[in-house]
Amino acid sequence: MIVALAVLTLIDAVLIWHIYVAAAMLGIVQSLNMPARMTMVSDLVEQRSILDVVALQNAAVHAGRMVGPPVTGVIIEIWSLSASLFVIARCYAVSIICVAKIGRTAQAVKATNGSVFRNFADGISYIKNNPVVLTAIVITCSFGGFGMSHQQVIPAMAKEALGVGAAGVGLLFLASGIGSFLGNFLLPIIGTTKVYRSLLINLVLFAIFLSVFSWSSWFWVPWVLFLLVGLIGLGSVWPLATSLIQLESPAEMKGRVMGILQFTPGFHFLGAYPLALAAEQFGWGVAMTATAVATLVVTIWFGVIRGSAPAVNIQINKGNSAELIRLRPTVKRKETFQYWKVYFGLSLF
């Protein structure tokens, strides 16, 4: 797909509908790729290592967010747009080779023969009957729809509230990327802290920092605050949520549950338009604070106050079993090699 687009660009035959088709196909592929990618890590490592490897995987993604655009820009400036597309296609090919070399794992579960709709229904049924997974998905979707909707409107907010142009917007996104990247590497120091409690704490902190950020006017103060929003949001909340769900879900349900969790990124875009309308009527401070408060309310009510909510200090492990002991394990050599294969294979995507 990318190679075809690169060839069309090279011969100056690309049309707008080619881009639409490529974007639609890429979206379909990613909707299948992301749940498989996240589920795969639990087949490669022990339960106690899941948070570590999820953090590593997310760090690779955020490293790509920081490094990819500048490198692509340089390639386009020196060579051409088609050259950058060929480089991207080559990265995909290298990634496929790296992931293919991982091979079969002993933990892999035999695929079922049910239809897509049947598997989806089974996933929904499991989520409804597991209070930990249900709570994690609801508060994470709330985080995506309310809390993370600001990511789509930052350019407009930066121009109107901070008075900066494209360079300032770029610096803000750089701060978010740095924060997200650092957040993933700080996760392993959680140690024996409960994953569920850490998720709730980070969501509360995220709402607070996002609210303060929305009212700041001097550029470098919101820059630091936006770094903290990135560190706590994409750098901590998302990997904690995915780790919690993988630890709590049985092997045969992980792919289905992770697939349902992938609705969360879509909520970023759905929440952006109402946020922009509110900002136009009431100002950016009020609008973004409202999204932060909504995130906070859903987190506290659904995750703490609700009658069937899990205990804040619940100790999570596979299938609601014993305590999730030390999350920073002594990793064996073979397991480390698998870590790095996943890291390099997935970071190039």
mmCIF file of C-alpha atoms in Angstrom:
data_model
loop_
_atom_site.group_PDB
_atom_site.id
_atom_site.type_symbol
_atom_site.label_atom_id
_atom_site.label_comp_id
_atom_site.label_asym_id
_atom_site.label_seq_id
_atom_site.Cartn_x
_atom_site.Cartn_y
_atom_site.Cartn_z
ATOM 1 C CA MET A 1 0.000 0.000 0.000
ATOM 2 C CA ILE A 2 2.706 2.480 1.002
ATOM 3 C CA VAL A 3 4.955 1.287 -1.829
ATOM 4 C CA ALA A 4 2.131 1.871 -4.321
ATOM 5 C CA LEU A 5 1.589 5.368 -2.936
ATOM 6 C CA ALA A 6 5.338 6.032 -3.123
ATOM 7 C CA VAL A 7 5.479 4.904 -6.760
ATOM 8 C CA LEU A 8 2.484 7.074 -7.674
ATOM 9 C CA THR A 9 4.137 10.031 -5.955
ATOM 10 C CA LEU A 10 7.429 9.361 -7.730
ATOM 11 C CA ILE A 11 5.815 9.426 -11.186
ATOM 12 C CA ASP A 12 3.621 12.392 -10.198
ATOM 13 C CA ALA A 13 0.400 10.435 -10.704
ATOM 14 C CA VAL A 14 -0.993 10.487 -7.170
ATOM 15 C CA LEU A 15 -4.564 11.761 -6.775
ATOM 16 C CA ILE A 16 -6.473 12.788 -3.684
ATOM 17 C CA TRP A 17 -8.610 9.640 -3.748
ATOM 18 C CA HIS A 18 -5.430 7.534 -3.636
ATOM 19 C CA ILE A 19 -4.586 9.180 -0.318
ATOM 20 C CA TYR A 20 -8.113 8.625 1.023
ATOM 21 C CA VAL A 21 -8.015 4.936 0.094
ATOM 22 C CA ALA A 22 -4.537 4.504 1.595
ATOM 23 C CA ALA A 23 -5.618 6.244 4.809
ATOM 24 C CA ALA A 24 -8.747 4.075 5.085
ATOM 25 C CA MET A 25 -6.777 0.875 4.503
ATOM 26 C CA LEU A 26 -4.141 1.924 7.014
ATOM 27 C CA GLY A 27 -6.876 2.561 9.578
ATOM 28 C CA ILE A 28 -8.323 -0.919 9.019
ATOM 29 C CA VAL A 29 -4.898 -2.523 9.321
ATOM 30 C CA GLN A 30 -4.110 -0.589 12.495
ATOM 31 C CA SER A 31 -7.436 -1.609 14.059
ATOM 32 C CA LEU A 32 -6.278 -5.228 13.760
ATOM 33 C CA ASN A 33 -2.601 -4.584 14.372
ATOM 34 C CA MET A 34 -2.813 -2.689 17.650
ATOM 35 C CA PRO A 35 -4.773 -5.290 19.681
ATOM 36 C CA ALA A 36 -2.551 -8.062 18.299
ATOM 37 C CA ARG A 37 0.559 -6.053 19.135
ATOM 38 C CA MET A 38 -0.491 -5.451 22.726
ATOM 39 C CA THR A 39 -1.717 -9.004 23.255
ATOM 40 C CA MET A 40 1.499 -10.437 21.852
ATOM 41 C CA VAL A 41 3.608 -9.079 24.690
ATOM 42 C CA SER A 42 1.782 -11.188 27.269
ATOM 43 C CA ASP A 43 2.743 -14.305 25.289
ATOM 44 C CA LEU A 44 6.414 -13.321 25.370
ATOM 45 C CA VAL A 45 6.974 -12.573 29.046
ATOM 46 C CA GLU A 46 5.912 -13.685 32.500
ATOM 47 C CA GLN A 47 2.972 -12.008 34.219
ATOM 48 C CA ARG A 48 5.240 -10.015 36.517
ATOM 49 C CA SER A 49 7.026 -8.520 33.484
ATOM 50 C CA ILE A 50 3.970 -7.254 31.601
ATOM 51 C CA LEU A 51 4.121 -3.674 32.906
ATOM 52 C CA ASP A 52 7.811 -3.461 32.025
ATOM 53 C CA VAL A 53 7.345 -4.625 28.452
ATOM 54 C CA VAL A 54 4.191 -2.525 27.910
ATOM 55 C CA ALA A 55 6.152 0.510 29.105
ATOM 56 C CA LEU A 56 8.983 -0.390 26.717
ATOM 57 C CA GLN A 57 6.556 -0.799 23.835
ATOM 58 C CA ASN A 58 4.917 2.561 24.509
ATOM 59 C CA ALA A 59 8.312 4.217 24.891
ATOM 60 C CA ALA A 60 9.162 3.000 21.391
ATOM 61 C CA VAL A 61 5.975 4.566 20.044
ATOM 62 C CA HIS A 62 6.673 7.907 21.732
ATOM 63 C CA ALA A 63 10.283 7.840 20.571
ATOM 64 C CA GLY A 64 8.915 7.479 17.062
ATOM 65 C CA ARG A 65 6.656 10.488 17.645
ATOM 66 C CA MET A 66 9.678 12.582 18.567
ATOM 67 C CA VAL A 67 12.186 11.297 16.007
ATOM 68 C CA GLY A 68 9.973 10.362 13.056
ATOM 69 C CA PRO A 69 8.619 13.774 11.930
ATOM 70 C CA PRO A 70 12.010 15.589 11.935
ATOM 71 C CA VAL A 71 13.706 12.713 10.095
ATOM 72 C CA THR A 72 10.881 12.580 7.562
ATOM 73 C CA GLY A 73 11.117 16.327 7.065
ATOM 74 C CA VAL A 74 14.854 16.103 6.393
ATOM 75 C CA ILE A 75 14.331 13.289 3.860
ATOM 76 C CA ILE A 76 11.646 15.302 2.075
ATOM 77 C CA GLU A 77 13.833 18.418 1.993
ATOM 78 C CA ILE A 78 16.964 16.624 0.741
ATOM 79 C CA TRP A 79 15.344 14.091 -1.587
ATOM 80 C CA SER A 80 11.566 14.030 -2.075
ATOM 81 C CA LEU A 81 8.220 13.002 -0.623
ATOM 82 C CA SER A 82 8.338 9.712 -2.510
ATOM 83 C CA ALA A 83 11.732 8.945 -0.935
ATOM 84 C CA SER A 84 10.236 9.347 2.544
ATOM 85 C CA LEU A 85 7.408 6.953 1.629
ATOM 86 C CA PHE A 86 9.909 4.358 0.391
ATOM 87 C CA VAL A 87 11.812 4.685 3.694
ATOM 88 C CA ILE A 88 8.573 4.156 5.639
ATOM 89 C CA ALA A 89 7.773 1.081 3.547
ATOM 90 C CA ARG A 90 11.244 -0.293 4.254
ATOM 91 C CA CYS A 91 10.718 0.266 7.988
ATOM 92 C CA TYR A 92 7.508 -1.762 7.811
ATOM 93 C CA ALA A 93 9.358 -4.556 6.022
ATOM 94 C CA VAL A 94 12.126 -4.617 8.641
ATOM 95 C CA SER A 95 9.486 -4.639 11.390
ATOM 96 C CA ILE A 96 7.699 -7.612 9.842
ATOM 97 C CA ILE A 97 10.979 -9.529 9.691
ATOM 98 C CA CYS A 98 11.798 -8.706 13.330
ATOM 99 C CA VAL A 99 8.363 -9.733 14.580
ATOM 100 C CA ALA A 100 8.363 -12.904 12.443
ATOM 101 C CA LYS A 101 11.632 -14.023 14.038
ATOM 102 C CA ILE A 102 9.982 -14.134 17.453
ATOM 103 C CA GLY A 103 8.302 -17.376 16.418
ATOM 104 C CA ARG A 104 5.741 -19.424 18.308
ATOM 105 C CA THR A 105 5.362 -19.074 22.058
ATOM 106 C CA ALA A 106 4.413 -21.696 24.598
ATOM 107 C CA GLN A 107 1.704 -19.444 26.046
ATOM 108 C CA ALA A 108 -0.146 -18.969 22.766
ATOM 109 C CA VAL A 109 -3.819 -19.965 22.824
ATOM 110 C CA LYS A 110 -5.392 -21.812 19.929
ATOM 111 C CA ALA A 111 -7.649 -19.533 17.913
ATOM 112 C CA THR A 112 -11.394 -20.099 18.071
ATOM 113 C CA ASN A 113 -13.589 -20.666 15.021
ATOM 114 C CA GLY A 114 -16.299 -18.195 16.005
ATOM 115 C CA SER A 115 -17.318 -15.231 13.854
ATOM 116 C CA VAL A 116 -16.019 -11.719 14.431
ATOM 117 C CA PHE A 117 -19.352 -10.669 15.923
ATOM 118 C CA ARG A 118 -19.401 -13.709 18.203
ATOM 119 C CA ASN A 119 -15.907 -12.971 19.455
ATOM 120 C CA PHE A 120 -16.842 -9.332 20.002
ATOM 121 C CA ALA A 121 -19.950 -10.365 21.953
ATOM 122 C CA ASP A 122 -17.876 -12.754 24.075
ATOM 123 C CA GLY A 123 -15.477 -9.920 24.838
ATOM 124 C CA ILE A 124 -18.326 -7.623 25.889
ATOM 125 C CA SER A 125 -19.816 -10.363 28.068
ATOM 126 C CA TYR A 126 -16.496 -10.967 29.799
ATOM 127 C CA ILE A 127 -15.988 -7.252 30.428
ATOM 128 C CA LYS A 128 -19.466 -6.900 31.957
ATOM 129 C CA ASN A 129 -18.788 -9.753 34.370
ATOM 130 C CA ASN A 130 -15.315 -8.638 35.462
ATOM 131 C CA PRO A 131 -15.514 -5.478 37.609
ATOM 132 C CA VAL A 132 -11.795 -4.702 37.343
ATOM 133 C CA VAL A 133 -11.699 -4.889 33.538
ATOM 134 C CA LEU A 134 -15.033 -3.055 33.224
ATOM 135 C CA THR A 135 -13.822 -0.235 35.452
ATOM 136 C CA ALA A 136 -10.474 0.019 33.686
ATOM 137 C CA ILE A 137 -12.107 0.251 30.251
ATOM 138 C CA VAL A 138 -14.760 2.792 31.297
ATOM 139 C CA ILE A 139 -12.344 5.172 33.005
ATOM 140 C CA THR A 140 -9.811 4.777 30.182
ATOM 141 C CA CYS A 141 -12.463 5.556 27.553
ATOM 142 C CA SER A 142 -13.460 8.582 29.640
ATOM 143 C CA PHE A 143 -9.806 9.591 29.721
ATOM 144 C CA GLY A 144 -9.707 9.275 25.923
ATOM 145 C CA GLY A 145 -12.974 11.066 25.185
ATOM 146 C CA PHE A 146 -12.663 13.898 27.697
ATOM 147 C CA GLY A 147 -9.073 14.171 28.864
ATOM 148 C CA MET A 148 -7.173 13.480 25.641
ATOM 149 C CA SER A 149 -9.460 15.415 23.288
ATOM 150 C CA HIS A 150 -7.232 18.454 23.855
ATOM 151 C CA GLN A 151 -4.509 16.845 21.716
ATOM 152 C CA GLN A 152 -6.522 17.540 18.558
ATOM 153 C CA VAL A 153 -7.113 21.239 19.270
ATOM 154 C CA ILE A 154 -3.759 22.279 20.721
ATOM 155 C CA PRO A 155 -2.779 24.245 17.553
ATOM 156 C CA ALA A 156 -5.884 26.445 17.849
ATOM 157 C CA MET A 157 -5.549 26.764 21.617
ATOM 158 C CA ALA A 158 -1.862 27.716 21.375
ATOM 159 C CA LYS A 159 -2.588 30.398 18.784
ATOM 160 C CA GLU A 160 -5.555 31.963 20.579
ATOM 161 C CA ALA A 161 -4.602 31.548 24.248
ATOM 162 C CA LEU A 162 -0.793 31.610 24.142
ATOM 163 C CA GLY A 163 -0.283 33.753 21.055
ATOM 164 C CA VAL A 164 2.234 31.423 19.396
ATOM 165 C CA GLY A 165 2.507 30.085 15.871
ATOM 166 C CA ALA A 166 3.631 26.828 14.314
ATOM 167 C CA ALA A 167 6.986 26.843 16.118
ATOM 168 C CA GLY A 168 5.291 27.216 19.493
ATOM 169 C CA VAL A 169 2.837 24.431 18.702
ATOM 170 C CA GLY A 170 5.760 22.224 17.724
ATOM 171 C CA LEU A 171 7.466 22.945 21.042
ATOM 172 C CA LEU A 172 4.295 22.037 22.938
ATOM 173 C CA PHE A 173 4.012 18.709 21.141
ATOM 174 C CA LEU A 174 7.710 18.137 21.770
ATOM 175 C CA ALA A 175 7.046 18.641 25.488
ATOM 176 C CA SER A 176 4.187 16.135 25.343
ATOM 177 C CA GLY A 177 6.382 13.624 23.527
ATOM 178 C CA ILE A 178 9.251 14.019 25.992
ATOM 179 C CA GLY A 179 6.874 13.650 28.924
ATOM 180 C CA SER A 180 5.232 10.547 27.451
ATOM 181 C CA PHE A 181 8.624 9.010 26.738
ATOM 182 C CA LEU A 182 9.924 9.667 30.256
ATOM 183 C CA GLY A 183 6.695 8.454 31.826
ATOM 184 C CA ASN A 184 7.109 5.021 30.285
ATOM 185 C CA PHE A 185 10.603 4.630 31.689
ATOM 186 C CA LEU A 186 9.491 5.736 35.148
ATOM 187 C CA LEU A 187 6.757 3.085 35.362
ATOM 188 C CA PRO A 188 9.046 0.190 36.407
ATOM 189 C CA ILE A 189 9.956 2.010 39.645
ATOM 190 C CA ILE A 190 6.367 1.452 40.817
ATOM 191 C CA GLY A 191 7.637 -1.791 42.375
ATOM 192 C CA THR A 192 5.022 -3.326 44.655
ATOM 193 C CA THR A 193 2.550 -0.449 44.248
ATOM 194 C CA LYS A 194 -0.832 -1.722 43.045
ATOM 195 C CA VAL A 195 -1.494 -1.150 39.356
ATOM 196 C CA TYR A 196 -5.169 -0.241 39.840
ATOM 197 C CA ARG A 197 -4.407 2.306 42.552
ATOM 198 C CA SER A 198 -1.619 3.786 40.423
ATOM 199 C CA LEU A 199 -4.040 4.132 37.509
ATOM 200 C CA LEU A 200 -6.553 6.045 39.647
ATOM 201 C CA ILE A 201 -3.873 8.312 41.130
ATOM 202 C CA ASN A 202 -2.461 9.142 37.715
ATOM 203 C CA LEU A 203 -5.905 9.967 36.330
ATOM 204 C CA VAL A 204 -6.512 12.389 39.209
ATOM 205 C CA LEU A 205 -3.102 14.029 38.691
ATOM 206 C CA PHE A 206 -3.735 14.217 34.959
ATOM 207 C CA ALA A 207 -7.000 16.109 35.503
ATOM 208 C CA ILE A 208 -5.306 18.551 37.884
ATOM 209 C CA PHE A 209 -2.358 19.328 35.594
ATOM 210 C CA LEU A 210 -4.607 19.659 32.531
ATOM 211 C CA SER A 211 -6.805 22.171 34.374
ATOM 212 C CA VAL A 212 -3.830 24.279 35.483
ATOM 213 C CA PHE A 213 -2.356 24.105 31.970
ATOM 214 C CA SER A 214 -5.551 25.456 30.418
ATOM 215 C CA TRP A 215 -5.361 28.671 32.488
ATOM 216 C CA SER A 216 -1.636 29.388 32.027
ATOM 217 C CA SER A 217 -0.656 32.220 29.697
ATOM 218 C CA TRP A 218 3.132 32.651 29.839
ATOM 219 C CA PHE A 219 4.481 30.145 27.297
ATOM 220 C CA TRP A 220 7.109 28.280 29.330
ATOM 221 C CA VAL A 221 4.764 27.607 32.251
ATOM 222 C CA PRO A 222 2.231 25.753 30.054
ATOM 223 C CA TRP A 223 5.180 24.103 28.275
ATOM 224 C CA VAL A 224 6.301 22.495 31.549
ATOM 225 C CA LEU A 225 2.721 21.671 32.492
ATOM 226 C CA PHE A 226 2.097 20.092 29.088
ATOM 227 C CA LEU A 227 5.191 17.962 29.595
ATOM 228 C CA LEU A 228 3.669 16.761 32.884
ATOM 229 C CA VAL A 229 0.319 16.151 31.161
ATOM 230 C CA GLY A 230 2.132 13.962 28.623
ATOM 231 C CA LEU A 231 4.137 12.190 31.308
ATOM 232 C CA ILE A 232 1.050 11.302 33.328
ATOM 233 C CA GLY A 233 -1.436 10.845 30.466
ATOM 234 C CA LEU A 234 0.023 8.898 27.555
ATOM 235 C CA GLY A 235 3.164 8.105 29.529
ATOM 236 C CA SER A 236 1.454 6.500 32.532
ATOM 237 C CA VAL A 237 -2.342 6.165 32.292
ATOM 238 C CA TRP A 238 -2.420 4.285 28.981
ATOM 239 C CA PRO A 239 0.310 1.699 29.784
ATOM 240 C CA LEU A 240 -1.100 1.191 33.286
ATOM 241 C CA ALA A 241 -4.578 0.563 31.851
ATOM 242 C CA THR A 242 -3.353 -1.881 29.203
ATOM 243 C CA SER A 243 -1.180 -3.693 31.745
ATOM 244 C CA LEU A 244 -4.049 -3.936 34.223
ATOM 245 C CA ILE A 245 -6.393 -5.403 31.615
ATOM 246 C CA GLN A 246 -3.819 -7.920 30.398
ATOM 247 C CA LEU A 247 -3.029 -9.022 33.932
ATOM 248 C CA GLU A 248 -6.699 -9.495 34.758
ATOM 249 C CA SER A 249 -7.863 -11.156 31.521
ATOM 250 C CA PRO A 250 -7.409 -14.861 30.704
ATOM 251 C CA ALA A 251 -5.324 -15.693 27.639
ATOM 252 C CA GLU A 252 -8.301 -16.586 25.449
ATOM 253 C CA MET A 253 -9.949 -13.201 26.127
ATOM 254 C CA LYS A 254 -6.995 -10.829 25.925
ATOM 255 C CA GLY A 255 -7.214 -10.172 22.198
ATOM 256 C CA ARG A 256 -10.945 -9.468 22.342
ATOM 257 C CA VAL A 257 -10.699 -7.191 25.363
ATOM 258 C CA MET A 258 -7.707 -5.309 23.957
ATOM 259 C CA GLY A 259 -9.600 -4.886 20.689
ATOM 260 C CA ILE A 260 -12.478 -3.242 22.551
ATOM 261 C CA LEU A 261 -10.013 -1.037 24.439
ATOM 262 C CA GLN A 262 -8.797 0.244 21.059
ATOM 263 C CA PHE A 263 -11.979 2.284 20.764
ATOM 264 C CA THR A 264 -10.308 4.691 23.197
ATOM 265 C CA PRO A 265 -8.043 6.480 20.658
ATOM 266 C CA GLY A 266 -11.104 7.128 18.496
ATOM 267 C CA PHE A 267 -12.716 9.007 21.367
ATOM 268 C CA HIS A 268 -9.855 11.548 21.172
ATOM 269 C CA PHE A 269 -11.303 12.778 17.885
ATOM 270 C CA LEU A 270 -14.961 12.502 18.914
ATOM 271 C CA GLY A 271 -14.319 14.710 21.924
ATOM 272 C CA ALA A 272 -12.352 17.350 20.016
ATOM 273 C CA TYR A 273 -15.312 18.970 18.246
ATOM 274 C CA PRO A 274 -17.441 19.563 21.385
ATOM 275 C CA LEU A 275 -14.308 20.883 23.099
ATOM 276 C CA ALA A 276 -13.676 23.347 20.262
ATOM 277 C CA LEU A 277 -17.319 24.502 20.326
ATOM 278 C CA ALA A 278 -17.160 25.025 24.095
ATOM 279 C CA ALA A 279 -13.898 26.956 23.751
ATOM 280 C CA GLU A 280 -15.494 29.233 21.157
ATOM 281 C CA GLN A 281 -18.370 30.016 23.515
ATOM 282 C CA PHE A 282 -16.682 30.115 26.922
ATOM 283 C CA GLY A 283 -12.928 30.284 26.325
ATOM 284 C CA TRP A 284 -10.168 27.683 26.402
ATOM 285 C CA GLY A 285 -9.708 27.751 30.163
ATOM 286 C CA VAL A 286 -13.335 26.887 30.901
ATOM 287 C CA ALA A 287 -13.604 24.326 28.095
ATOM 288 C CA MET A 288 -10.447 22.373 28.925
ATOM 289 C CA THR A 289 -11.126 22.522 32.651
ATOM 290 C CA ALA A 290 -14.561 21.043 31.957
ATOM 291 C CA THR A 291 -12.974 18.078 30.147
ATOM 292 C CA ALA A 292 -10.556 17.594 33.044
ATOM 293 C CA VAL A 293 -13.395 17.722 35.572
ATOM 294 C CA ALA A 294 -15.412 15.223 33.517
ATOM 295 C CA THR A 295 -12.430 12.858 33.513
ATOM 296 C CA LEU A 296 -12.044 13.305 37.262
ATOM 297 C CA VAL A 297 -15.747 12.753 38.003
ATOM 298 C CA VAL A 298 -15.950 9.534 35.971
ATOM 299 C CA THR A 299 -12.718 8.259 37.550
ATOM 300 C CA ILE A 300 -13.828 8.897 41.128
ATOM 301 C CA TRP A 301 -17.420 7.753 40.682
ATOM 302 C CA PHE A 302 -16.888 4.680 38.524
ATOM 303 C CA GLY A 303 -13.512 3.707 39.951
ATOM 304 C CA VAL A 304 -14.012 4.441 43.668
ATOM 305 C CA ILE A 305 -17.520 5.424 44.809
ATOM 306 C CA ARG A 306 -19.679 3.079 42.697
ATOM 307 C CA GLY A 307 -20.993 0.145 44.700
ATOM 308 C CA SER A 308 -19.444 -2.553 42.509
ATOM 309 C CA ALA A 309 -16.156 -0.706 41.969
ATOM 310 C CA PRO A 310 -13.001 -2.688 42.842
ATOM 311 C CA ALA A 311 -11.250 -1.859 46.094
ATOM 312 C CA VAL A 312 -8.634 0.847 45.562
ATOM 313 C CA ASN A 313 -5.943 -1.373 47.090
ATOM 314 C CA ILE A 314 -6.906 -4.478 45.124
ATOM 315 C CA GLN A 315 -3.920 -6.641 44.228
ATOM 316 C CA ILE A 316 -4.044 -7.613 40.593
ATOM 317 C CA ASN A 317 -2.672 -10.696 38.946
ATOM 318 C CA LYS A 318 -3.801 -13.174 36.335
ATOM 319 C CA GLY A 319 -7.441 -14.121 36.819
ATOM 320 C CA ASN A 320 -7.948 -12.194 40.062
ATOM 321 C CA SER A 321 -5.394 -14.332 41.843
ATOM 322 C CA ALA A 322 -2.552 -13.405 44.162
ATOM 323 C CA GLU A 323 -0.626 -10.196 44.525
ATOM 324 C CA LEU A 324 1.162 -8.762 41.527
ATOM 325 C CA ILE A 325 4.592 -9.007 43.038
ATOM 326 C CA ARG A 326 7.632 -7.069 42.040
ATOM 327 C CA LEU A 327 6.980 -5.489 38.630
ATOM 328 C CA ARG A 328 10.653 -5.039 37.919
ATOM 329 C CA PRO A 329 11.875 -8.622 37.644
ATOM 330 C CA THR A 330 15.219 -10.215 37.087
ATOM 331 C CA VAL A 331 14.897 -10.891 33.378
ATOM 332 C CA LYS A 332 16.433 -13.951 31.802
ATOM 333 C CA ARG A 333 18.719 -13.626 28.783
ATOM 334 C CA LYS A 334 16.236 -15.215 26.362
ATOM 335 C CA GLU A 335 13.423 -13.016 27.649
ATOM 336 C CA THR A 336 15.625 -9.936 27.273
ATOM 337 C CA PHE A 337 16.324 -10.878 23.657
ATOM 338 C CA GLN A 338 12.587 -11.149 23.044
ATOM 339 C CA TYR A 339 12.114 -7.723 24.645
ATOM 340 C CA TRP A 340 14.533 -6.159 22.205
ATOM 341 C CA LYS A 341 13.061 -7.928 19.181
ATOM 342 C CA VAL A 342 9.651 -6.575 20.099
ATOM 343 C CA TYR A 343 11.141 -3.149 20.815
ATOM 344 C CA PHE A 344 12.920 -2.770 17.479
ATOM 345 C CA GLY A 345 10.175 -4.476 15.508
ATOM 346 C CA LEU A 346 7.369 -2.321 16.868
ATOM 347 C CA SER A 347 9.203 0.998 17.181
ATOM 348 C CA LEU A 348 9.693 1.131 13.414
ATOM 349 C CA PHE A 349 5.943 1.109 12.844
#
